[in-house]
Short mmCIF file of C-alpha atoms in Angstrom, two decimals:
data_model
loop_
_atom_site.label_atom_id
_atom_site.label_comp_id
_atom_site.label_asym_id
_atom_site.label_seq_id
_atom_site.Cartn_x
_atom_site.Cartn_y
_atom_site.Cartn_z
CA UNK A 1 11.83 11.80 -5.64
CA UNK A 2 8.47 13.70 -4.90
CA UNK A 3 5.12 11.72 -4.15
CA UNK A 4 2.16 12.31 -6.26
CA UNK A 5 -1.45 10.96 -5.18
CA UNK A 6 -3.62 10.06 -7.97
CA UNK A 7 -7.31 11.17 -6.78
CA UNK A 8 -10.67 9.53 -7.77
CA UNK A 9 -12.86 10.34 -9.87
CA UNK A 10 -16.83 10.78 -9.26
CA UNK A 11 -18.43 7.67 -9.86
CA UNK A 12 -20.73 6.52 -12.31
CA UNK A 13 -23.90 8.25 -12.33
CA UNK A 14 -27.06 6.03 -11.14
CA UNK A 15 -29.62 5.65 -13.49
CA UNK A 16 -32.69 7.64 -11.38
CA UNK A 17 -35.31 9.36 -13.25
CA UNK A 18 -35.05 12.88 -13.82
CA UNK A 19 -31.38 12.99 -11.36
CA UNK A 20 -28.07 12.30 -11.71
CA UNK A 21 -26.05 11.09 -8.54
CA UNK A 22 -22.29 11.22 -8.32
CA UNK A 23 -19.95 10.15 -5.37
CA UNK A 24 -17.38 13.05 -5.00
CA UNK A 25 -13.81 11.60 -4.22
CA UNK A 26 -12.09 11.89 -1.02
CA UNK A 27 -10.37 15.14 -1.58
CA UNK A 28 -10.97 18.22 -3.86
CA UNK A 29 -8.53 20.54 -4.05
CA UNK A 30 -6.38 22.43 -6.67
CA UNK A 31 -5.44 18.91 -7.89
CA UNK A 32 -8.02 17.95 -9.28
CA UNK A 33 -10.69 20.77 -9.02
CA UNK A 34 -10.35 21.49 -12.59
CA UNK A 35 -10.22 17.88 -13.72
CA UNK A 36 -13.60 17.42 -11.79
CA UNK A 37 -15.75 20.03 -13.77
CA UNK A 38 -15.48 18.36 -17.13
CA UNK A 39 -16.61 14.92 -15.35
CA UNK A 40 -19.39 16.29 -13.74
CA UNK A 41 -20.66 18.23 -16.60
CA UNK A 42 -20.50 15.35 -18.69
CA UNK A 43 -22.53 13.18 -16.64
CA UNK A 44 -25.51 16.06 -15.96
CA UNK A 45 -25.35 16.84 -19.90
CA UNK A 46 -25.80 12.60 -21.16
CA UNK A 47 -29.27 13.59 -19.65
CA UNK A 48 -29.92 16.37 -21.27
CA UNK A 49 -33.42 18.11 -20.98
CA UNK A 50 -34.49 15.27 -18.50
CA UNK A 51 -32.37 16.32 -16.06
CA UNK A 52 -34.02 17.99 -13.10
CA UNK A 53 -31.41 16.92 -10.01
CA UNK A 54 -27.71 16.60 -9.50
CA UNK A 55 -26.81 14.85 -6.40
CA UNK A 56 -23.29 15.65 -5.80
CA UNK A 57 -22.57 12.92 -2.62
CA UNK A 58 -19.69 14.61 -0.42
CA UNK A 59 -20.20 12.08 2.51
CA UNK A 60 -16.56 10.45 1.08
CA UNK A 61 -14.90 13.73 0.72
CA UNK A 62 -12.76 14.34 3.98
CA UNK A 63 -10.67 17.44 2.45
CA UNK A 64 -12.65 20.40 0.29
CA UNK A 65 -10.75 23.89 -0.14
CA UNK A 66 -11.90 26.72 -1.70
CA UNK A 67 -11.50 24.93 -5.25
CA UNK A 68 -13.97 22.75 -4.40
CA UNK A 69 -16.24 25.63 -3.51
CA UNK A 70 -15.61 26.86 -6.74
CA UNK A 71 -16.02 23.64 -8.75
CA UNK A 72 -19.86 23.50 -7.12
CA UNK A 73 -20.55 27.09 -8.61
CA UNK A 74 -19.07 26.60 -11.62
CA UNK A 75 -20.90 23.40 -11.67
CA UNK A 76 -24.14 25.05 -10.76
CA UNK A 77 -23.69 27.71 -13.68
CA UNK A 78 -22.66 25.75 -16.24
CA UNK A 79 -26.03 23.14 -15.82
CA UNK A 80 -29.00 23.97 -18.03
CA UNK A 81 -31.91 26.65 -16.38
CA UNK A 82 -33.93 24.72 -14.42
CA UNK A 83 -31.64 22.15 -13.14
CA UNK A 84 -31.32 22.34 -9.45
CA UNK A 85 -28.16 20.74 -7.81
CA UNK A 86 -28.45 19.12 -4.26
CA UNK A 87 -25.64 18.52 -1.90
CA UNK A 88 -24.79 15.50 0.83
CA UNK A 89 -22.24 16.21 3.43
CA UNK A 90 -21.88 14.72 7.11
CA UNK A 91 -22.83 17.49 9.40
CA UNK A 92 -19.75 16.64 11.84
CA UNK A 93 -17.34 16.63 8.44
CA UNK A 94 -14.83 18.92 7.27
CA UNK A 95 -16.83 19.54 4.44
CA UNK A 96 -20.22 20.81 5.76
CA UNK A 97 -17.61 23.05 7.98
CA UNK A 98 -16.45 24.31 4.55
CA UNK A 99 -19.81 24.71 2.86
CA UNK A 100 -21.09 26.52 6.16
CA UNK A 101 -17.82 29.12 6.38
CA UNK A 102 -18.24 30.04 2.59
CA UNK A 103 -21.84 30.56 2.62
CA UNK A 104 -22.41 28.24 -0.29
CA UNK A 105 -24.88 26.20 1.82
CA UNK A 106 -27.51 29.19 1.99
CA UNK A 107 -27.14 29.05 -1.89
CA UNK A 108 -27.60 24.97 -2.72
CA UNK A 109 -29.50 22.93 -0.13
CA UNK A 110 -27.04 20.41 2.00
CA UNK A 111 -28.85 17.05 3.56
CA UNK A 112 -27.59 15.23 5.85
CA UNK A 113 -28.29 11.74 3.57
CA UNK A 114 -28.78 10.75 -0.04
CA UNK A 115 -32.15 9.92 0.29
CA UNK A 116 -33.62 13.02 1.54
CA UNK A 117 -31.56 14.67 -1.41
CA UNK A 118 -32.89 12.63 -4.08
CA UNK A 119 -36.14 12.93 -2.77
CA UNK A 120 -36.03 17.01 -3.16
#
């Protein structure tokens, strides 16, 4: 008998104006890296041309690999010209480790809470 672990999905966006904020679940990974992308494009695209942020909240996320890296660029490609996307990881956390070694954070800015990120 083998285990399987069913992971979250982002949450429901929050209605802000002009941004789109999504809670990232607690591990991304080759399980569900690829699963993600759909989700996340989904909820950027039901704004459309209003879109201006996407908050993607990492503060849950305790485990990111290198498909995670990857989902945030394809992510970040895939969004219409113009959209800027906006990080939130805990500075102590495995994650902001991750987005530090990769060099992704000198690419899309990382606060340290949602509020400063929604506020950019």
């Amino acid at each position: 008998m083998s285990a399987v672990t069913f992971f979250t999905n982002p949450t429901e966006p929050r209605d802000l104006p002009g941004r789109v904020h999504l809670t990232m679940p607690a591990e991304i990974d080759f399980c569900n890296a690829a699963e993600l992308l759909p989700l996340v494009l989904s909820a950027a695209g039901a704004r459309g041309d209003r879109l201006e942020v996407l908050v993607l909240d990492l503060t849950t996320t305790s485990f990111m690999d290198s498909q995670g890296i990857r989902l945030i660029n394809d992510v970040r490609h895939r969004l219409r010209p113009g959209t800027r996307v906006r990080l939130v990881a805990r500075p102590e956390g495995i994650t902001s480790r991750v987005l530090e070694l990769t060099g992704l954070r000198r690419d899309v800015p990382v606060y340290d809470n949602l509020a400063e990120a929604l506020a950019s």
